mmCIF file of C-alpha atoms and ligand atoms in Angstrom:
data_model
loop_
_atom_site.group_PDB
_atom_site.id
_atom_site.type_symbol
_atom_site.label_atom_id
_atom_site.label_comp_id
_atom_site.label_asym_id
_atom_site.label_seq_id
_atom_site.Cartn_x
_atom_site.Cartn_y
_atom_site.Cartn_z
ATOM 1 C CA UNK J 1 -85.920 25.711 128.721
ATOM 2 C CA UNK J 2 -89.263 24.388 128.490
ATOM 3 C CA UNK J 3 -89.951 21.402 126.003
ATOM 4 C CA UNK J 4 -93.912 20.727 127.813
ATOM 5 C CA UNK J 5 -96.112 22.599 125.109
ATOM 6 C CA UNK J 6 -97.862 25.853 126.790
ATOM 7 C CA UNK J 7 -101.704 25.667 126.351
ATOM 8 C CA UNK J 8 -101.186 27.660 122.196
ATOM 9 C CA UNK J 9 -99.223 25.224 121.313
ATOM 10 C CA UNK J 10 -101.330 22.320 122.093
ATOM 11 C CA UNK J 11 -103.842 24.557 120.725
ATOM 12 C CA UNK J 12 -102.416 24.831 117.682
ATOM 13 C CA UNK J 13 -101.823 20.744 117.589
ATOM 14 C CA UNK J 14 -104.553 19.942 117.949
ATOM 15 C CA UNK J 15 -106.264 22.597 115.303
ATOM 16 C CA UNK J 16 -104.159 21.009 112.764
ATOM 17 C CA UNK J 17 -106.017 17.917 112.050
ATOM 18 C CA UNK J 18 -109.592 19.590 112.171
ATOM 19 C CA UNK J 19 -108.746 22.768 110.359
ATOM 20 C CA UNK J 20 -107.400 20.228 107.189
ATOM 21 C CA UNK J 21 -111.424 20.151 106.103
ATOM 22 C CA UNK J 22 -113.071 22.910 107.749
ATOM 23 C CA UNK J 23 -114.915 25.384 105.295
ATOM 24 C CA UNK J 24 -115.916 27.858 107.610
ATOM 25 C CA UNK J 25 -113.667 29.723 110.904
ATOM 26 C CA UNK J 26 -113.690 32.200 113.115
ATOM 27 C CA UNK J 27 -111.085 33.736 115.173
ATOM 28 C CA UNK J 28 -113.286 35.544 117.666
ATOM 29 C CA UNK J 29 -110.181 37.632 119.363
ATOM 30 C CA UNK J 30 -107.673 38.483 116.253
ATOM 31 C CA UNK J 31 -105.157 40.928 118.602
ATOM 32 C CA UNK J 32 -102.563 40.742 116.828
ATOM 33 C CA UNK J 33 -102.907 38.630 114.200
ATOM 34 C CA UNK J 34 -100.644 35.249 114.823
ATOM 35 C CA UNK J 35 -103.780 33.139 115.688
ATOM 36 C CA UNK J 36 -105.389 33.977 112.336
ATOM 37 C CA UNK J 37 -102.257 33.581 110.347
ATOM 38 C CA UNK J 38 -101.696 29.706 112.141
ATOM 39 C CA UNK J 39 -106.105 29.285 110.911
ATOM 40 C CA UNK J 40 -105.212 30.785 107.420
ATOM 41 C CA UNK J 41 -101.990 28.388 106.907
ATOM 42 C CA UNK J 42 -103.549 25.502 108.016
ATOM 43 C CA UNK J 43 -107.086 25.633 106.611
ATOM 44 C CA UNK J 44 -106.757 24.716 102.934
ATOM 45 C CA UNK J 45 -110.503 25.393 101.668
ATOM 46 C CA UNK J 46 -111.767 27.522 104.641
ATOM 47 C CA UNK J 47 -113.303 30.730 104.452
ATOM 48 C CA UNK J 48 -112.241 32.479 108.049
ATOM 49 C CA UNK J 49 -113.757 35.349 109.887
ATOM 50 C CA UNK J 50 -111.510 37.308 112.070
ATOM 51 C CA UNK J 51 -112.983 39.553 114.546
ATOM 52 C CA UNK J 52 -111.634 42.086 117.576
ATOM 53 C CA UNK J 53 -112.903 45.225 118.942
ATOM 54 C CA UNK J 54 -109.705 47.325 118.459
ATOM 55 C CA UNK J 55 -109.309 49.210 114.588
ATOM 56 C CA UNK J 56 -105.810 48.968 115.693
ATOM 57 C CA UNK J 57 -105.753 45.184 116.224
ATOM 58 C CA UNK J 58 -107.670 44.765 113.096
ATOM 59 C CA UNK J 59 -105.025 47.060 111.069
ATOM 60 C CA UNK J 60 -101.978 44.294 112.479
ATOM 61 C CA UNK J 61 -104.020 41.151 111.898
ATOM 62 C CA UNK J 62 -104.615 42.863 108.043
ATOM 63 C CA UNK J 63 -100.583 43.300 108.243
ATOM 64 C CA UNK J 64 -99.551 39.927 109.342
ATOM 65 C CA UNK J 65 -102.000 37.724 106.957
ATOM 66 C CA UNK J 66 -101.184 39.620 104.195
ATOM 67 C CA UNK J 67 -100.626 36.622 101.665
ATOM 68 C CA UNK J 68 -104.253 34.960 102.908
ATOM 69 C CA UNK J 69 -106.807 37.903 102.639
ATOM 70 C CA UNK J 70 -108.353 36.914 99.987
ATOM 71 C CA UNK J 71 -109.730 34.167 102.343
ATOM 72 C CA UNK J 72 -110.267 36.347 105.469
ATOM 73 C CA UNK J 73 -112.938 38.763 106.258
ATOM 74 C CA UNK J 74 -111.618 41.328 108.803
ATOM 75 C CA UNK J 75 -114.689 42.610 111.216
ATOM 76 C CA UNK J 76 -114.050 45.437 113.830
ATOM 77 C CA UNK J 77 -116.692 44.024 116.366
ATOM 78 C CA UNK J 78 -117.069 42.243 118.889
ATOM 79 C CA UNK J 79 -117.778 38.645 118.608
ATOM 80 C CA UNK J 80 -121.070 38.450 120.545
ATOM 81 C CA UNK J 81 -122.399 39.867 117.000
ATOM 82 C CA UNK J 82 -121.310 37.101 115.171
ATOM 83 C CA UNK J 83 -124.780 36.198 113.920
ATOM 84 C CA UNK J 84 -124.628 40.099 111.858
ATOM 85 C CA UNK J 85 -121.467 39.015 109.583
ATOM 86 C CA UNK J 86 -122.082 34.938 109.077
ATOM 87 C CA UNK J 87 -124.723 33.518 107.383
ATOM 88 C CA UNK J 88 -123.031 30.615 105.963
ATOM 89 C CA UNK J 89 -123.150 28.329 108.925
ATOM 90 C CA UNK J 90 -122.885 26.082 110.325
ATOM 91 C CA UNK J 91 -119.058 26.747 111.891
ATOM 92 C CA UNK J 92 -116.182 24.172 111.777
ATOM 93 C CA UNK J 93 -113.758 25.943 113.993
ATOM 94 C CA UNK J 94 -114.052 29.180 116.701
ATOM 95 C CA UNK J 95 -111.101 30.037 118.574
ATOM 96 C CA UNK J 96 -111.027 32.466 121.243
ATOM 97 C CA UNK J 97 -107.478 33.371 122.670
ATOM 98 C CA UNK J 98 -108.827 35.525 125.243
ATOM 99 C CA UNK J 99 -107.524 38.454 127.382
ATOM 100 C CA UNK J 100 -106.182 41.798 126.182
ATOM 101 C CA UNK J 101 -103.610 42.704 123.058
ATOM 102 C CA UNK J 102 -100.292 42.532 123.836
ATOM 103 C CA UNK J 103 -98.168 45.862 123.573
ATOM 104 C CA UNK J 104 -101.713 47.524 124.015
ATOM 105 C CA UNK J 105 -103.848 48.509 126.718
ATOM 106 C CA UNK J 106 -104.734 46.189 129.334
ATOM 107 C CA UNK J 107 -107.937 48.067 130.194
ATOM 108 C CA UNK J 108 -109.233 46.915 126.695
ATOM 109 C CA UNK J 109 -109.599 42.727 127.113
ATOM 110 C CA UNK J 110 -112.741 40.079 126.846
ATOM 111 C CA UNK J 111 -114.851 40.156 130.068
ATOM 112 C CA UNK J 112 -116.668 36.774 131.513
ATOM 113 C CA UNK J 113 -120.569 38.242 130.568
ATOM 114 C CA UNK J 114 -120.023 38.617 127.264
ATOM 115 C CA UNK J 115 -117.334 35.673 126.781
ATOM 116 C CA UNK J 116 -120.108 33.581 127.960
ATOM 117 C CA UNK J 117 -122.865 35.171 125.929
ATOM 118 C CA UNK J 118 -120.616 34.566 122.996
ATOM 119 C CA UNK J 119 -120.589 31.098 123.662
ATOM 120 C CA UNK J 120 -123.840 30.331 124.070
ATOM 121 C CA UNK J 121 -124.238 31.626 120.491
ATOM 122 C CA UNK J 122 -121.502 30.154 118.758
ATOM 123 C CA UNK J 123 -122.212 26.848 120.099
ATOM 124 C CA UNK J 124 -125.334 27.142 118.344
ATOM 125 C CA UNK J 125 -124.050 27.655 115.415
ATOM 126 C CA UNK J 126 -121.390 25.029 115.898
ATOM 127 C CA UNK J 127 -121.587 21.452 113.685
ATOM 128 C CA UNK J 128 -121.503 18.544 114.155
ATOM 129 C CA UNK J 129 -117.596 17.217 115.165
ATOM 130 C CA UNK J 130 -117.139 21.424 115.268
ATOM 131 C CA UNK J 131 -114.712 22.684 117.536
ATOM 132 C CA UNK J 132 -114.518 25.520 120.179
ATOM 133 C CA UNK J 133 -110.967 26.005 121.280
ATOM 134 C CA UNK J 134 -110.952 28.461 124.381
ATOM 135 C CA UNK J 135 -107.438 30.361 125.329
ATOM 136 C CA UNK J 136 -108.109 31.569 129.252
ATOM 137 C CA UNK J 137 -105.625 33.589 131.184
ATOM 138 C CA UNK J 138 -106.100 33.198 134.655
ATOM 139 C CA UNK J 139 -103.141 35.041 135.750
ATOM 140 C CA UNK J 140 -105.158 38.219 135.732
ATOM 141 C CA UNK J 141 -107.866 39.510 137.635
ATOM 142 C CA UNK J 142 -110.558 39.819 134.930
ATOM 143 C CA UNK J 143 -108.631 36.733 133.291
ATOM 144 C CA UNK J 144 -109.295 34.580 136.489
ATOM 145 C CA UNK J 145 -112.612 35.355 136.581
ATOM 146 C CA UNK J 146 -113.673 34.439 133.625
ATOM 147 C CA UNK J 147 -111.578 31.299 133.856
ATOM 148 C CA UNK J 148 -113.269 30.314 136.940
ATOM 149 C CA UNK J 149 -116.796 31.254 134.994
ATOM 150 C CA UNK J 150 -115.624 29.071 131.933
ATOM 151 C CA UNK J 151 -114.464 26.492 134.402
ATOM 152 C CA UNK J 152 -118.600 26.343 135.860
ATOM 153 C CA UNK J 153 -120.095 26.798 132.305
ATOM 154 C CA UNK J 154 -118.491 24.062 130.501
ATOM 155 C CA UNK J 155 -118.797 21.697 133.716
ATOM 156 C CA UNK J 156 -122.543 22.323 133.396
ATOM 157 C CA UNK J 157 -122.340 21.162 129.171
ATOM 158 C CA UNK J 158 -124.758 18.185 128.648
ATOM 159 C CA UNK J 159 -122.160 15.562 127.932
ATOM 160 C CA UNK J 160 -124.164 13.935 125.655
ATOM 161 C CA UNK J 161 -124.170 17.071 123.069
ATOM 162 C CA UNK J 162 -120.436 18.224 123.885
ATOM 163 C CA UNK J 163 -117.208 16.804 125.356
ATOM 164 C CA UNK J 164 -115.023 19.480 126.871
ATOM 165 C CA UNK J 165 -111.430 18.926 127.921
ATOM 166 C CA UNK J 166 -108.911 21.439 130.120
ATOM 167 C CA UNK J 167 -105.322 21.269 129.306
ATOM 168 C CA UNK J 168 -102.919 23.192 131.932
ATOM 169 C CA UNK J 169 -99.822 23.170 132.735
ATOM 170 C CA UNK J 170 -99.758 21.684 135.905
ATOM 171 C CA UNK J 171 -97.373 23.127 138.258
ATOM 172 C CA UNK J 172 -97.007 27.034 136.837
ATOM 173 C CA UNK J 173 -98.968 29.128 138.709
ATOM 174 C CA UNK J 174 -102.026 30.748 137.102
ATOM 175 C CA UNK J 175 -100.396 29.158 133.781
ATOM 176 C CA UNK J 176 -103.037 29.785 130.483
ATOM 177 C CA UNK J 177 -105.248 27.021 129.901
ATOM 178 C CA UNK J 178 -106.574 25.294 127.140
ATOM 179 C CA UNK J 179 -110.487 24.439 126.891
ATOM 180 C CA UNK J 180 -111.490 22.587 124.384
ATOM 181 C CA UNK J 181 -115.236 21.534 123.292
ATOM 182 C CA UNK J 182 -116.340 19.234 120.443
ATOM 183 C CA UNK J 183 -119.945 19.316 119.722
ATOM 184 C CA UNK J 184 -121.336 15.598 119.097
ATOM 185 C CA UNK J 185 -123.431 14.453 116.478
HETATM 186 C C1 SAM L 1 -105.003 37.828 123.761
HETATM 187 S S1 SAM L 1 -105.578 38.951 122.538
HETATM 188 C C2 SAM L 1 -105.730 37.910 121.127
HETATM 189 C C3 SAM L 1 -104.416 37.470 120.544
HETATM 190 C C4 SAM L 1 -104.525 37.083 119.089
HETATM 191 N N1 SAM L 1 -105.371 35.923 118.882
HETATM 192 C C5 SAM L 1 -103.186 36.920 118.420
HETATM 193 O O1 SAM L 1 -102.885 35.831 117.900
HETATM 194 O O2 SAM L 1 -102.417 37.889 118.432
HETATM 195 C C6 SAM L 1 -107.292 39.220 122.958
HETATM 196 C C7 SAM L 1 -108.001 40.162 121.991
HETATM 197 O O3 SAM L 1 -109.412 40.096 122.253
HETATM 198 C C8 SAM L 1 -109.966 41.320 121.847
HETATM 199 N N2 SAM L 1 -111.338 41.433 122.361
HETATM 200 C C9 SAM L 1 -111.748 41.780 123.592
HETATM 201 N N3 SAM L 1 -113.096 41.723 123.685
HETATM 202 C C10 SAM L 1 -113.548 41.334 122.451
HETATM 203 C C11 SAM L 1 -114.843 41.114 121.911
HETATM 204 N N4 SAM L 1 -115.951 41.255 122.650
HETATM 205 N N5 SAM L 1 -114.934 40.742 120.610
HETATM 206 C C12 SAM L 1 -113.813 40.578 119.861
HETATM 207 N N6 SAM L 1 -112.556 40.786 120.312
HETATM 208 C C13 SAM L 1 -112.425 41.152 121.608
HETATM 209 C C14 SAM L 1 -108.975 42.329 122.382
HETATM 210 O O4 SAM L 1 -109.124 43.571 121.745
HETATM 211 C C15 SAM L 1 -107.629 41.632 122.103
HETATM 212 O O5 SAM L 1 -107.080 42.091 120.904
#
């Protein structure tokens, strides 16, 4: 059995404490729904924005966060359009859990251009103290690029704007990793 927390769960740690104040959210990949149900539960005066490019993985996020929709706007988009939907900004919280929808297609998943584009935007749009929490999958083709890409774009982050940390389980091949970038004041 293993007791060392995977990359969500640390995720999901360490979301706890910032999500407690955070008015506005996004979860850039909804899939299937869990990620925005954890935001919803654990953001107390938030207003979150839930995005994916599947109707199908919009339709199951809608399903699982039922009780919270009056504090969820559901967009069938992708992300890189975030500046369409939110005009309330700046954001507290993005999280991207990246990769394809379970129990769907695997031809259907983020790719590194448009990851990255993403970024570049929502780091703009980012506050002060706000968080980017990145979910990579490097146990995939597709997945390990873009890891690799993430890997060289945050390295390259002026450290006096943003502090990024990895977290990875150390000795799993390929295991998901957690990156995780505060934005400083
Ligand atoms: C690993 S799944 C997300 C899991 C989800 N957070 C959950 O808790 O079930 C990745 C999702 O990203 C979506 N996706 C891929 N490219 C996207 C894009 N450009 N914009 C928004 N969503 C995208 C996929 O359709 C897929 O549902």
């Amino acid at each position: 059995m293993q007791t060392i927390s995977n990359a969500i769960q640390i995720n999901h740690c360490l979301l706890k404490t910032v999500l407690q104040n955070a008015k506005l959210v996004i979860d850039a990949t909804c899939g299937n729904g869990l990620d925005t149900l954890f935001l919803a539960e654990n953001s107390p005066v938030a207003k979150i924005y839930a995005f994916d490019i599947q109707p199908a993985a919009v339709e199951n996020t809608k399903q699982q966060t039922l009780p919270y929709k009056n504090k969820i706007t559901y967009i069938c988009d992708s992300h890189s359009n975030v500046k369409k939907y939110i005009k309330q900004i700046p954001i507290d919280v993005a999280v991207f859990n990246l990769g394809y929808l379970p129990g769907a297609s695997h031809l259907i998943m983020t790719h590194t251009k448009t990851t990255l584009e993403t970024l570049d935007i929502m780091r703009q749009l980012l506050k002060t103290n706000g968080i980017i929490s990145i979910t990579a999958y490097p146990g995939h083709t597709e997945g390990k690029r873009e890891y690799n890409a993430l890997l060289n774009y945050t390295k390259a982050m002026d450290k006096h704007t943003y502090t990024v940390g990895w977290y990875q389980l150390h000795n799993h091949i390929d295991a998901p990793a957690l990156c995780w970038i505060e934005k400083q004041g």
